[in-house]
Coordinates of C-alpha atoms in Angstrom, one line a residue:
Chain A
M108 CA -26.1 -7.4 15.4
T109 CA -24.6 -7.0 12.0
T110 CA -21.4 -5.1 11.8
Y111 CA -21.0 -2.7 8.9
C112 CA -17.9 -1.3 7.1
C113 CA -17.7 1.7 4.9
G114 CA -15.7 1.7 1.6
I115 CA -14.7 4.8 -0.4
D116 CA -13.4 4.6 -3.9
I117 CA -11.8 8.0 -4.8
G118 CA -11.4 7.9 -8.6
G119 CA -10.5 10.5 -11.2
T120 CA -14.1 11.0 -12.4
K121 CA -16.2 9.6 -9.5
M122 CA -16.0 9.2 -5.8
A123 CA -18.2 6.4 -4.5
V124 CA -19.1 5.5 -0.9
G125 CA -20.8 2.2 0.1
I126 CA -21.9 0.5 3.3
V127 CA -21.0 -3.2 3.2
T128 CA -21.9 -6.2 5.4
P129 CA -19.3 -8.8 6.3
E130 CA -20.9 -11.1 3.7
G131 CA -20.0 -8.6 1.0
E132 CA -23.4 -7.1 0.5
T133 CA -23.5 -3.4 -0.4
V134 CA -26.6 -2.1 1.5
A135 CA -26.2 1.6 0.5
L136 CA -24.2 3.4 -2.2
C137 CA -23.7 7.1 -2.9
S138 CA -21.5 8.8 -5.4
T139 CA -20.4 12.2 -6.7
G140 CA -18.3 13.7 -9.5
D141 CA -18.0 17.1 -7.8
H142 CA -14.9 16.1 -5.9
V143 CA -12.6 16.8 -8.9
R144 CA -13.4 20.5 -8.5
H145 CA -12.1 20.6 -4.9
D146 CA -8.8 20.7 -3.2
E147 CA -7.7 18.0 -0.7
S148 CA -9.7 19.5 2.2
G149 CA -12.8 19.9 0.0
V150 CA -12.5 16.3 -1.2
M151 CA -12.4 15.2 2.5
D152 CA -15.4 17.3 3.3
L153 CA -17.4 15.7 0.4
A154 CA -16.2 12.2 1.4
A155 CA -17.4 12.7 5.0
D156 CA -20.8 14.0 3.7
L157 CA -21.2 10.9 1.5
V158 CA -20.3 8.6 4.4
R159 CA -23.1 10.3 6.5
Q160 CA -25.5 10.1 3.6
A161 CA -24.7 6.4 3.0
C162 CA -25.1 5.6 6.7
A163 CA -28.5 7.3 6.7
E164 CA -29.6 5.3 3.7
A165 CA -28.5 2.1 5.4
G166 CA -30.3 3.2 8.6
I167 CA -27.3 3.2 10.8
A168 CA -25.1 5.9 12.6
V169 CA -21.6 6.6 11.6
S170 CA -20.5 5.4 15.0
D171 CA -22.0 2.0 14.2
L172 CA -19.3 1.5 11.5
T173 CA -16.4 -0.8 12.2
G174 CA -14.4 1.7 10.2
V175 CA -13.9 3.3 6.8
G176 CA -11.6 1.9 4.1
V177 CA -10.4 4.3 1.4
G178 CA -9.1 3.2 -2.0
M179 CA -7.2 5.6 -4.3
A180 CA -5.1 5.3 -7.4
G181 CA -1.4 5.9 -6.8
H182 CA 1.1 5.3 -4.1
M183 CA -0.3 5.0 -0.6
R184 CA 1.8 4.6 2.6
S185 CA -1.0 2.5 4.0
R186 CA 0.5 1.9 7.5
D187 CA 0.7 5.7 8.1
G188 CA -2.5 6.6 6.1
I189 CA -0.6 9.0 3.9
V190 CA -1.2 9.6 0.2
L191 CA 2.3 9.8 -1.4
F192 CA 1.2 10.3 -4.9
T193 CA -2.0 10.1 -6.9
S194 CA -2.3 10.5 -10.7
N195 CA -6.1 10.9 -10.7
L196 CA -6.5 14.2 -8.8
D197 CA -4.5 17.3 -8.3
G198 CA -2.6 17.7 -5.1
F199 CA -2.5 15.0 -2.3
A200 CA 1.3 14.6 -2.4
G201 CA 2.2 13.6 1.2
Y202 CA -1.4 14.2 2.3
P203 CA -2.4 12.6 5.7
L204 CA -5.7 11.3 4.4
T205 CA -6.7 9.0 7.3
R206 CA -6.1 11.7 9.9
E207 CA -8.0 14.3 8.0
L208 CA -11.0 12.1 7.2
S209 CA -11.1 10.6 10.6
S210 CA -11.2 14.0 12.2
R211 CA -14.3 14.8 10.1
L212 CA -16.0 11.5 11.2
G213 CA -15.7 11.6 15.0
G214 CA -12.3 9.8 15.1
I215 CA -13.5 6.7 13.4
R216 CA -10.8 4.1 12.3
I217 CA -9.8 4.7 8.7
I218 CA -7.5 2.7 6.5
L219 CA -6.0 3.8 3.2
E220 CA -5.1 1.5 0.3
N221 CA -4.2 1.6 -3.3
D222 CA -7.3 1.1 -5.5
A223 CA -6.0 -2.0 -7.3
N224 CA -5.2 -3.6 -4.0
C225 CA -8.8 -3.0 -2.9
Q226 CA -10.1 -4.6 -6.1
A227 CA -7.7 -7.5 -5.6
W228 CA -9.0 -8.0 -2.0
A229 CA -12.6 -7.8 -3.2
E230 CA -12.0 -10.5 -5.9
Y231 CA -10.2 -12.7 -3.4
R232 CA -12.8 -12.4 -0.6
Y233 CA -16.0 -12.4 -2.7
G234 CA -15.2 -12.8 -6.4
A235 CA -13.4 -14.8 -8.9
G236 CA -10.4 -15.3 -6.6
M237 CA -12.2 -17.0 -3.8
G238 CA -10.2 -19.9 -2.4
H239 CA -7.0 -18.8 -4.0
D240 CA -4.8 -17.9 -1.1
D241 CA -1.9 -17.0 -3.4
M242 CA -3.2 -15.0 -6.3
V243 CA -2.5 -11.9 -8.3
F244 CA -5.2 -9.5 -9.5
V245 CA -4.5 -7.4 -12.6
T246 CA -6.6 -4.6 -13.9
V247 CA -6.1 -3.3 -17.4
S248 CA -7.8 0.0 -18.5
T249 CA -6.3 3.5 -18.7
G250 CA -3.4 2.0 -16.8
I251 CA -2.4 -1.3 -15.4
G252 CA -2.7 -1.9 -11.7
A253 CA -2.3 -5.1 -9.7
G254 CA -2.8 -6.4 -6.2
I255 CA -1.0 -9.4 -4.7
I256 CA -2.6 -11.9 -2.2
I257 CA -0.1 -14.0 -0.3
N258 CA -1.2 -16.7 2.1
G259 CA -4.7 -15.1 2.3
R260 CA -3.4 -11.6 3.1
L261 CA -2.9 -8.5 1.0
Y262 CA 0.9 -8.1 0.3
R263 CA 1.9 -4.4 0.6
G264 CA 5.8 -4.4 0.7
R265 CA 7.9 -1.9 2.6
T266 CA 6.3 1.4 1.6
G267 CA 2.9 0.0 0.5
T268 CA 3.5 0.3 -3.2
A269 CA 4.0 -3.5 -4.0
G270 CA 2.1 -4.8 -7.0
E271 CA 3.0 -2.2 -9.5
I272 CA 3.5 -4.9 -12.1
G273 CA 2.2 -2.5 -14.8
H274 CA 5.5 -0.5 -14.4
T275 CA 7.8 -3.5 -14.9
I276 CA 9.8 -3.1 -18.1
V277 CA 9.3 -5.5 -21.0
E278 CA 10.7 -3.6 -23.9
P279 CA 13.9 -1.8 -22.7
N280 CA 14.4 -0.2 -26.1
S281 CA 10.9 1.0 -26.7
D282 CA 10.2 4.7 -27.5
I283 CA 6.7 4.5 -25.9
A284 CA 6.7 6.4 -22.6
C285 CA 4.6 5.9 -19.5
T286 CA 3.4 8.4 -17.0
C287 CA 6.0 6.9 -14.6
G288 CA 8.7 8.5 -16.7
N289 CA 10.1 5.3 -18.1
K290 CA 9.7 3.7 -21.5
G291 CA 8.7 0.2 -22.4
C292 CA 6.8 -0.9 -19.3
F293 CA 3.6 -3.0 -19.7
M294 CA 1.4 0.0 -18.8
A295 CA 3.0 2.1 -21.6
L296 CA 2.5 -0.7 -24.2
A297 CA -0.7 -2.6 -23.2
S298 CA -3.1 -0.2 -21.4
T299 CA -5.1 2.5 -23.2
L300 CA -2.7 5.2 -22.0
N301 CA -0.8 5.3 -25.4
L302 CA -3.5 3.9 -27.7
D303 CA -3.4 7.1 -29.8
N304 CA 0.4 7.1 -30.2
I305 CA 0.5 3.3 -30.9
A306 CA -2.3 3.5 -33.4
R307 CA -0.6 6.3 -35.3
Q308 CA 2.6 4.3 -35.4
K309 CA 0.8 1.3 -36.8
S310 CA -1.1 3.5 -39.4
Q311 CA 2.2 4.0 -41.2
R312 CA 2.3 0.4 -42.1
L313 CA -1.3 -0.7 -42.1
P314 CA -4.5 0.7 -43.6
T315 CA -6.9 2.4 -41.2
R316 CA -9.9 4.7 -41.1
M317 CA -9.2 5.7 -37.5
F318 CA -7.9 9.1 -38.1
L319 CA -10.1 10.1 -41.1
N320 CA -12.5 12.1 -38.8
P321 CA -10.6 14.1 -36.2
N322 CA -13.8 14.7 -34.3
A323 CA -14.6 11.1 -33.9
H324 CA -12.5 10.7 -30.7
P325 CA -13.4 13.2 -28.0
G326 CA -10.3 15.0 -26.8
G327 CA -8.5 13.6 -29.8
R328 CA -7.6 10.5 -27.8
L329 CA -8.6 6.9 -28.7
D330 CA -9.9 4.7 -25.9
G331 CA -10.7 1.0 -25.7
R332 CA -14.3 1.4 -27.0
H333 CA -13.0 3.2 -30.2
I334 CA -10.7 0.2 -30.9
M335 CA -13.6 -2.2 -30.5
A336 CA -15.8 0.0 -32.9
H337 CA -13.1 0.1 -35.5
A338 CA -12.3 -3.6 -35.1
R339 CA -16.0 -4.4 -35.8
D340 CA -15.4 -2.6 -39.2
G341 CA -12.4 -4.8 -39.8
D342 CA -9.9 -2.0 -39.4
A343 CA -6.4 -3.5 -39.7
V344 CA -4.8 -1.1 -37.1
A345 CA -7.5 -1.9 -34.5
L346 CA -7.1 -5.6 -35.0
A347 CA -3.3 -5.4 -34.9
I348 CA -3.6 -3.5 -31.6
I349 CA -5.9 -6.1 -30.1
N350 CA -3.4 -8.8 -31.0
E351 CA -0.4 -6.9 -29.8
Y352 CA -2.0 -6.0 -26.5
A353 CA -3.1 -9.6 -26.0
D354 CA 0.5 -10.8 -26.6
Y355 CA 1.9 -8.3 -24.0
L356 CA -0.7 -9.3 -21.4
G357 CA 0.1 -13.0 -22.1
I358 CA 3.8 -12.2 -21.4
M359 CA 2.8 -10.4 -18.3
L360 CA 0.8 -13.4 -17.1
Y361 CA 3.8 -15.6 -17.8
N362 CA 6.1 -13.3 -15.9
I363 CA 3.7 -13.3 -12.9
F364 CA 3.5 -17.1 -13.1
Q365 CA 7.3 -17.5 -13.0
I366 CA 7.6 -15.1 -10.1
F367 CA 4.7 -16.1 -7.9
N368 CA 3.6 -19.6 -9.2
P369 CA 0.1 -18.5 -8.0
S370 CA -3.0 -20.6 -8.1
A371 CA -4.9 -17.9 -9.9
I372 CA -4.5 -14.7 -11.9
I373 CA -7.7 -12.6 -11.9
L374 CA -8.1 -10.0 -14.7
G375 CA -10.3 -6.9 -14.4
G376 CA -10.6 -3.5 -16.1
G377 CA -12.2 -2.2 -19.2
L378 CA -10.0 -4.1 -21.7
M379 CA -11.5 -7.4 -20.4
N380 CA -14.5 -6.5 -22.5
W381 CA -12.4 -6.5 -25.7
E382 CA -13.5 -9.1 -28.3
F383 CA -12.0 -10.4 -31.5
G384 CA -10.0 -13.0 -29.6
Y385 CA -8.2 -10.7 -27.2
F386 CA -8.7 -12.8 -24.1
E387 CA -8.1 -16.1 -25.9
R388 CA -5.0 -14.9 -27.6
M389 CA -3.6 -13.7 -24.2
Q390 CA -4.3 -17.2 -22.7
D391 CA -2.7 -18.9 -25.7
K392 CA 0.4 -16.7 -25.4
F393 CA 0.7 -17.6 -21.7
T394 CA 0.2 -21.3 -22.4
A395 CA 2.8 -21.3 -25.1
L396 CA 5.4 -19.6 -22.9
A397 CA 4.7 -21.6 -19.8
G398 CA 4.9 -24.9 -21.7
D399 CA 6.0 -27.8 -19.5
M400 CA 7.1 -25.4 -16.7
L401 CA 3.4 -25.3 -15.6
H402 CA 3.2 -28.4 -13.3
D403 CA -0.2 -27.6 -11.8
P404 CA -3.1 -25.8 -13.4
M405 CA -3.3 -22.0 -12.9
T406 CA -6.7 -20.4 -13.0
V407 CA -6.9 -17.4 -15.4
A408 CA -10.3 -15.8 -15.0
K409 CA -12.0 -12.5 -15.5
A410 CA -12.9 -10.6 -12.4
S411 CA -16.5 -11.3 -11.3
I412 CA -17.4 -8.3 -9.2
G413 CA -16.9 -5.4 -11.7
A414 CA -17.4 -1.8 -11.0
G415 CA -18.2 -2.0 -7.3
S416 CA -15.1 -3.9 -6.4
G417 CA -13.2 -0.8 -5.3
V418 CA -15.8 0.1 -2.7
L419 CA -16.3 -3.5 -1.6
G420 CA -12.6 -4.1 -1.3
A421 CA -11.9 -0.9 0.6
A422 CA -14.6 -1.8 3.1
S423 CA -13.7 -5.4 3.5
L424 CA -10.0 -4.7 4.0
L425 CA -11.1 -3.5 7.5
L426 CA -12.1 -7.0 8.4
D427 CA -8.9 -9.0 7.8
G428 CA -6.9 -7.6 4.9
Chain B
M3 CA 21.8 -30.1 24.2
T4 CA 22.5 -28.6 20.8
T5 CA 20.2 -29.6 18.0
Y6 CA 21.8 -30.2 14.6
C7 CA 20.4 -30.1 11.1
C8 CA 22.0 -31.5 8.0
G9 CA 22.1 -29.7 4.7
I10 CA 22.8 -31.2 1.3
D11 CA 23.5 -29.1 -1.8
I12 CA 23.3 -31.4 -4.9
G13 CA 25.0 -29.4 -7.7
G14 CA 26.0 -30.2 -11.2
T15 CA 29.7 -30.6 -10.3
K16 CA 29.7 -31.1 -6.6
M17 CA 27.5 -32.6 -3.9
A18 CA 28.2 -31.1 -0.5
V19 CA 26.8 -32.2 2.9
G20 CA 27.1 -30.1 6.1
I21 CA 26.1 -30.4 9.7
V22 CA 24.8 -27.1 11.0
T23 CA 23.9 -25.7 14.4
P24 CA 20.8 -23.4 14.9
E25 CA 23.3 -20.5 15.1
G26 CA 24.3 -21.2 11.5
E27 CA 27.7 -22.7 12.3
T28 CA 28.7 -25.5 10.0
V29 CA 30.5 -28.0 12.2
A30 CA 31.3 -30.6 9.6
L31 CA 31.4 -30.6 5.8
C32 CA 31.9 -33.4 3.2
S33 CA 31.7 -33.3 -0.5
T34 CA 32.1 -35.4 -3.7
G35 CA 32.0 -35.0 -7.4
D36 CA 31.4 -38.7 -8.0
H37 CA 27.6 -38.3 -8.0
V38 CA 27.5 -37.1 -11.6
R39 CA 28.5 -40.6 -12.7
H40 CA 25.6 -42.2 -11.0
D41 CA 21.8 -42.7 -11.6
E42 CA 19.2 -41.3 -9.2
S43 CA 19.5 -44.3 -6.8
G44 CA 23.3 -44.1 -6.8
V45 CA 23.2 -40.4 -6.0
M46 CA 20.9 -41.1 -3.1
D47 CA 23.3 -43.9 -1.9
L48 CA 26.2 -41.4 -2.1
A49 CA 24.2 -38.7 -0.3
A50 CA 23.4 -41.1 2.5
D51 CA 27.0 -42.1 2.8
L52 CA 28.1 -38.4 3.0
V53 CA 25.4 -37.7 5.7
R54 CA 26.8 -40.6 7.8
Q55 CA 30.4 -39.4 7.2
A56 CA 29.5 -35.8 8.2
C57 CA 27.7 -36.9 11.3
A58 CA 30.8 -39.0 12.3
E59 CA 33.0 -35.9 11.8
A60 CA 30.7 -33.9 13.9
G61 CA 30.6 -36.6 16.6
I62 CA 26.9 -37.2 16.5
A63 CA 24.6 -40.0 15.3
V64 CA 22.3 -39.6 12.3
S65 CA 19.4 -40.1 14.7
D66 CA 20.6 -37.0 16.6
L67 CA 19.7 -34.8 13.5
T68 CA 16.5 -32.8 13.5
G69 CA 16.3 -33.6 9.9
V70 CA 18.0 -33.3 6.5
G71 CA 17.3 -30.4 4.0
V72 CA 18.2 -31.0 0.4
G73 CA 18.7 -28.2 -2.1
M74 CA 18.8 -28.9 -5.9
A75 CA 18.6 -26.8 -9.0
G76 CA 15.4 -26.9 -10.9
H77 CA 11.7 -27.4 -10.1
M78 CA 11.0 -29.1 -6.8
R79 CA 7.5 -29.9 -5.5
S80 CA 8.7 -29.3 -2.0
R81 CA 5.5 -30.2 -0.1
D82 CA 5.6 -33.7 -1.6
G83 CA 9.4 -34.0 -1.7
I84 CA 9.4 -34.7 -5.4
V85 CA 12.0 -33.5 -8.0
L86 CA 10.0 -32.4 -11.0
F87 CA 12.9 -31.3 -13.1
T88 CA 16.6 -30.6 -12.7
S89 CA 19.0 -29.2 -15.3
N90 CA 22.2 -30.1 -13.4
L91 CA 22.0 -33.9 -13.5
D92 CA 20.5 -36.6 -15.8
G93 CA 17.2 -38.1 -14.8
F94 CA 15.3 -37.2 -11.6
A95 CA 12.1 -36.2 -13.5
G96 CA 9.3 -37.0 -11.0
Y97 CA 11.8 -38.6 -8.6
P98 CA 10.5 -39.0 -5.0
L99 CA 13.7 -37.8 -3.4
T100 CA 12.7 -37.3 0.2
R101 CA 11.1 -40.8 0.4
E102 CA 14.2 -42.4 -1.2
L103 CA 16.8 -40.6 0.9
S104 CA 14.8 -41.0 4.1
S105 CA 14.6 -44.7 3.6
R106 CA 18.4 -44.8 3.4
L107 CA 18.7 -42.9 6.7
G108 CA 16.4 -44.7 9.1
G109 CA 13.2 -42.7 8.2
I110 CA 14.6 -39.3 9.2
R111 CA 12.7 -36.2 8.2
I112 CA 13.8 -34.8 4.8
I113 CA 12.8 -31.6 3.1
L114 CA 13.5 -30.8 -0.5
E115 CA 13.9 -27.3 -1.9
N116 CA 15.1 -25.4 -4.9
D117 CA 18.8 -24.4 -4.5
A118 CA 18.2 -20.6 -4.9
N119 CA 15.5 -20.8 -2.3
C120 CA 18.0 -22.4 0.1
Q121 CA 20.5 -19.7 -0.6
A122 CA 17.9 -17.0 -0.1
W123 CA 16.9 -18.5 3.2
A124 CA 20.6 -18.7 4.3
E125 CA 21.1 -15.0 3.4
Y126 CA 17.9 -14.0 5.2
R127 CA 18.7 -16.0 8.4
Y128 CA 22.4 -15.5 8.7
G129 CA 23.7 -13.3 5.9
A130 CA 23.2 -10.0 4.1
G131 CA 19.4 -10.2 4.3
M132 CA 19.2 -10.4 8.1
G133 CA 16.3 -8.3 9.4
H134 CA 14.7 -7.9 6.0
D135 CA 11.4 -9.8 6.4
D136 CA 10.4 -9.0 2.8
M137 CA 13.3 -9.6 0.6
V138 CA 14.4 -11.1 -2.7
F139 CA 17.6 -13.0 -3.2
V140 CA 18.9 -13.3 -6.8
T141 CA 21.9 -15.4 -7.9
V142 CA 23.6 -14.7 -11.2
S143 CA 26.1 -17.2 -12.6
T144 CA 25.5 -19.9 -15.3
G145 CA 21.8 -19.2 -14.8
I146 CA 19.7 -16.8 -12.8
G147 CA 17.8 -18.1 -9.8
A148 CA 16.0 -16.3 -7.0
G149 CA 14.3 -16.9 -3.7
I150 CA 11.5 -14.8 -2.2
I151 CA 11.1 -14.1 1.5
I152 CA 7.7 -12.7 2.5
N153 CA 6.9 -11.9 6.1
G154 CA 9.9 -13.8 7.3
R155 CA 9.0 -17.0 5.5
L156 CA 10.2 -18.6 2.2
Y157 CA 7.4 -18.0 -0.4
R158 CA 7.0 -21.1 -2.6
G159 CA 3.8 -20.7 -4.6
R160 CA 1.4 -23.4 -5.6
T161 CA 3.8 -26.0 -7.0
G162 CA 6.9 -24.8 -5.3
T163 CA 8.5 -23.1 -8.3
A164 CA 8.0 -19.5 -7.3
G165 CA 10.9 -17.2 -7.7
E166 CA 11.9 -18.1 -11.3
I167 CA 12.5 -14.4 -12.0
G168 CA 15.4 -15.4 -14.3
H169 CA 12.8 -16.7 -16.8
T170 CA 10.7 -13.6 -16.9
I171 CA 10.8 -12.1 -20.4
V172 CA 12.4 -8.7 -20.9
E173 CA 13.1 -8.7 -24.7
P174 CA 10.1 -10.4 -26.4
N175 CA 11.7 -10.0 -29.8
S176 CA 15.2 -11.3 -28.8
D177 CA 16.7 -14.2 -30.8
I178 CA 18.7 -15.3 -27.7
A179 CA 17.3 -18.5 -26.4
C180 CA 17.3 -19.9 -22.9
T181 CA 17.3 -23.5 -21.7
C182 CA 13.6 -22.9 -20.7
G183 CA 12.7 -22.9 -24.4
N184 CA 11.8 -19.2 -24.6
K185 CA 13.8 -16.3 -25.9
G186 CA 14.6 -13.0 -24.3
C187 CA 14.3 -13.9 -20.6
F188 CA 16.8 -12.4 -18.2
M189 CA 18.6 -15.7 -17.8
A190 CA 19.1 -15.9 -21.6
L191 CA 20.5 -12.3 -21.7
A192 CA 22.3 -11.7 -18.4
S193 CA 23.7 -15.0 -17.1
T194 CA 26.8 -16.7 -18.5
L195 CA 24.5 -19.2 -20.3
N196 CA 24.8 -17.5 -23.7
L197 CA 28.1 -15.5 -23.2
D198 CA 29.6 -17.2 -26.2
N199 CA 26.7 -16.5 -28.5
I200 CA 26.4 -12.9 -27.3
A201 CA 30.1 -12.2 -27.6
R202 CA 30.2 -13.5 -31.1
Q203 CA 27.2 -11.2 -32.0
K204 CA 29.0 -8.2 -30.6
S205 CA 32.3 -9.1 -32.3
Q206 CA 30.6 -8.3 -35.6
R207 CA 30.5 -4.6 -34.5
L208 CA 33.3 -4.3 -32.0
P209 CA 37.0 -5.3 -32.1
T210 CA 37.9 -8.2 -29.9
R211 CA 40.7 -10.7 -29.3
M212 CA 38.4 -13.2 -27.7
F213 CA 38.1 -15.6 -30.5
L214 CA 41.7 -15.5 -31.8
N215 CA 42.7 -18.6 -29.9
P216 CA 40.0 -21.2 -30.1
N217 CA 41.8 -23.2 -27.4
A218 CA 41.7 -20.4 -24.9
H219 CA 38.2 -21.3 -23.6
P220 CA 37.9 -24.9 -22.6
G221 CA 35.0 -26.6 -24.3
G222 CA 34.8 -23.6 -26.6
R223 CA 32.6 -21.7 -24.2
L224 CA 33.3 -18.4 -22.6
D225 CA 32.6 -18.1 -18.9
G226 CA 32.5 -15.1 -16.5
R227 CA 36.2 -15.4 -15.7
H228 CA 37.2 -15.2 -19.4
I229 CA 35.2 -11.9 -19.7
M230 CA 37.0 -10.5 -16.7
A231 CA 40.4 -11.5 -18.2
H232 CA 39.6 -9.9 -21.6
A233 CA 38.2 -6.8 -19.9
R234 CA 41.5 -6.3 -18.1
D235 CA 43.1 -6.2 -21.5
G236 CA 40.6 -3.5 -22.5
D237 CA 38.7 -5.8 -24.9
A238 CA 35.8 -3.8 -26.3
V239 CA 33.5 -6.8 -26.5
A240 CA 34.2 -7.8 -23.0
L241 CA 33.5 -4.3 -21.7
A242 CA 30.3 -4.0 -23.8
I243 CA 29.1 -7.3 -22.3
I244 CA 29.8 -6.1 -18.7
N245 CA 27.8 -2.9 -19.4
E246 CA 24.9 -4.7 -21.1
Y247 CA 24.7 -7.3 -18.4
A248 CA 24.7 -4.6 -15.7
D249 CA 21.9 -2.8 -17.4
Y250 CA 19.7 -5.9 -17.6
L251 CA 20.3 -6.7 -14.0
G252 CA 19.4 -3.1 -13.1
I253 CA 16.2 -3.5 -15.0
M254 CA 15.5 -6.8 -13.2
L255 CA 16.1 -5.1 -9.8
Y256 CA 13.7 -2.4 -10.9
N257 CA 11.1 -4.9 -11.9
I258 CA 11.5 -6.7 -8.6
F259 CA 11.1 -3.3 -6.8
Q260 CA 7.9 -2.5 -8.6
I261 CA 6.4 -6.0 -7.9
F262 CA 7.6 -6.6 -4.3
N263 CA 8.6 -3.2 -2.9
P264 CA 11.0 -5.2 -0.7
S265 CA 13.2 -3.8 1.9
A266 CA 16.2 -5.6 0.4
I267 CA 17.5 -7.3 -2.7
I268 CA 20.5 -9.5 -2.0
L269 CA 22.7 -10.6 -5.0
G270 CA 24.8 -13.7 -5.2
G271 CA 26.5 -15.8 -7.8
G272 CA 29.8 -15.7 -9.7
L273 CA 29.0 -12.5 -11.6
M274 CA 29.0 -10.5 -8.4
N275 CA 32.8 -10.8 -8.7
W276 CA 32.8 -8.9 -12.0
E277 CA 34.7 -5.6 -11.9
F278 CA 34.9 -2.7 -14.3
G279 CA 31.8 -1.0 -12.9
Y280 CA 29.4 -4.0 -13.2
F281 CA 27.8 -3.7 -9.8
E282 CA 27.8 0.2 -9.8
R283 CA 26.3 0.4 -13.2
M284 CA 23.6 -2.0 -12.2
Q285 CA 22.8 0.1 -9.2
D286 CA 22.8 3.3 -11.2
K287 CA 20.4 1.7 -13.8
F288 CA 18.0 0.7 -11.0
T289 CA 18.2 4.2 -9.3
A290 CA 17.5 6.0 -12.6
L291 CA 14.5 3.8 -13.4
A292 CA 13.1 3.9 -9.9
G293 CA 13.4 7.7 -9.7
D294 CA 10.9 9.3 -7.3
M295 CA 8.9 6.1 -7.1
L296 CA 11.3 4.8 -4.4
H297 CA 9.8 6.4 -1.3
D298 CA 11.9 4.4 1.2
P299 CA 15.4 3.2 0.8
M300 CA 15.9 -0.3 -0.6
T301 CA 19.0 -2.2 0.4
V302 CA 20.9 -3.6 -2.6
A303 CA 23.8 -5.7 -1.3
K304 CA 26.0 -8.6 -2.3
A305 CA 25.4 -11.9 -0.5
S306 CA 27.7 -12.3 2.5
I307 CA 27.7 -16.1 3.0
G308 CA 29.1 -17.3 -0.4
A309 CA 29.7 -20.8 -1.4
G310 CA 28.4 -22.5 1.7
S311 CA 24.9 -20.9 1.5
G312 CA 23.3 -23.8 -0.3
V313 CA 24.2 -26.3 2.5
L314 CA 23.5 -23.7 5.3
G315 CA 20.1 -22.7 3.8
A316 CA 19.0 -26.3 3.2
A317 CA 19.8 -27.2 6.8
S318 CA 18.3 -24.2 8.4
L319 CA 15.0 -24.4 6.4
L320 CA 14.3 -27.3 8.7
L321 CA 14.0 -24.9 11.6
D322 CA 11.5 -22.4 10.5
G323 CA 11.5 -21.9 6.7

C-alpha cells in the first residue's frame, strides 16, 4: 500500500495543499487565495478544509496520511510547531500552528518548517540537488531565503531559523534597508524588495524611461518582470541593476562556498528567470572570487522543481527530513 | 588501560607535539622552531622525532598510540590526508602528509586537519563549547580561521575547506587586500594582517604617534600588542582600530548567527586579549543587529583552552571527530 504525505505551502497570496507519494509525485493539489482575509484561526480552518478536499481528490481518507507538513515564510520554531514570526500574513506571532491544525484534523502528526527549508528539501530529494548531501538552496525573489542540507538532513539550528543567508550583511555602510531592520544585507540589495528605491538612485546617474509613466508599475513598485521589460528596451538603469544584482549574488555564492564548501548550490526564485547575462555574470563573479581556493568542482544550478517545491518539500520532510 | 592519542600542531613559528588522554589531559609536550628551516621531508623527520620524544616522556611506545592527529594552517583535503595549501611554511602544495608521516612511524594511523578545525574541536570537547552540539569557533589573530561543529561532529564540506568564514566578503568595494587575493573579506579588515596599512590610512585623518619611531615595530609591521600599547597612551588611531575591528567582528557574529543559528560562538586568538572595550563593543554590535530575530539566547564566549588547543584538538579528533 502506498503511503501518502500532505504538504501545505502557506504563502502571502496563495495557500496550496498537495498529496504526495514517497516518490515525489503530487497526486492531488488544491489552493486558495481566500486565506489572506482571515485571522489565524480562519486560516487553519481553510487549511483543514483544503486537506480534506485534496484527500478526497486523491481517493484517500485524512487518516490514511502519514502526516501533514506545513511550510511558511518567516521564523518557525519547528521542534515545537510554533510560528514565531511571518512576514506574509497578519498575526501568527507565537502561534501554535501544529497543535491548532492537528486538532482540526483528528490529531494527525503535523510538522512546521520555514518555506525555503521546504524548497531546499524538495530540491535535495527530488530536484537539482539530488545526490548532494552537503548543499545549500537559495531562492531569490521578493526576498532571499535559503535552506541548508548537511549530511543528507535539513539543518535547522537552535531555534529553527538557520539558513537566513539573505540577512547576512555585505555592505555595512549601505543606506538600503531591509524588512529585518538592518541595512546592507543581501536581501536589501539583491532581491526585488528595494528595486524601486535602487532604480531611483541609479536614475540620478543613468538615463532611464522607467519612471516616465507612473501608472506602468501597479502599486508604484517595480518588480522583476518590469526590470526584464525595460532591459529588453535597452534601458541603462535596468541593465545596471541586472549586473549589480548578479555581482551580489556571485559574492553570496562565494561566501557560501567559503563557509560550507558544499558540493552544490541550487538557486530558485523568480530572479532565476532574469536574462541579459544575469546568471552567467553571477557564475563568473563567483569563479573569479573563488580562484584557486576551489579545489573540487561545485555545482551551481537552477532549481528544477519550480512552483510546486514548497508543497512537495513540506510533504516529504515527514519522511526523513 | 588508558588509550593515548598524539596531536601535532604545525605552525609558522613552532611545531608542538603532545600526548593526550581521552579525558583531554596532555601528559607530555615537546616543541621545536627548527622545522621552518627544513623542506617537507625534513619537517616530517622532525615531527616523527618529536612524536617519539613525547612518547618517551609519557612512558609509552609509539605503537601504544591510537593514532596521530595533525593540525596545520591552510587547506587540507582531510579525507585523503593531503595538504593542498599552507600559508605558514614553504612548499607542501599537494603534499601527502599522512602517508609520509605514517611511513616514519611504523604505519600508524594519521589524520590531517585544518588548525582552526582542531581548535574548534578542542573547545567543543573540552573547553568553552562543551555541550553546544551546533557551534562555531572563530580565531582572530594574524588571520581569521573558524571551525564548525554540527550535531556534535566537525563539519568539513566537500574538499575539507569548510569554515573559511574569514574569507567571506563584507566590503565589496574595499581596497584592503587579503592573502587570498580578494579585497574586503573579514580577514583583510579585522585580523592583524593589514594593521599597518589600516593604521596608516587612519593616520591621515586622526592624530597618532604610531609611526614616529620607525624602529618601534620590528619588521616595520604593527601587531596586536602594539595597538594595545598605543591605546594605553590614548592614541586616537589605535582606539579607532579597536572600535572598527570590534564592529567587523560583531557583523561576523551576526552573519554566523543568521546562517547557523548556533547555540554558541566561541572566540579565540590573540585579539581576544584586546582591551578598551573590544569584546564588549563586538557583543553590542551583534546584539543590535540581531534584535528581535534572536529568539533563544546564543552563547558568545572566549575560548577557554588557549595555546594548547591545536595539539589537544588534533589528538582528540582521532576519537570521534
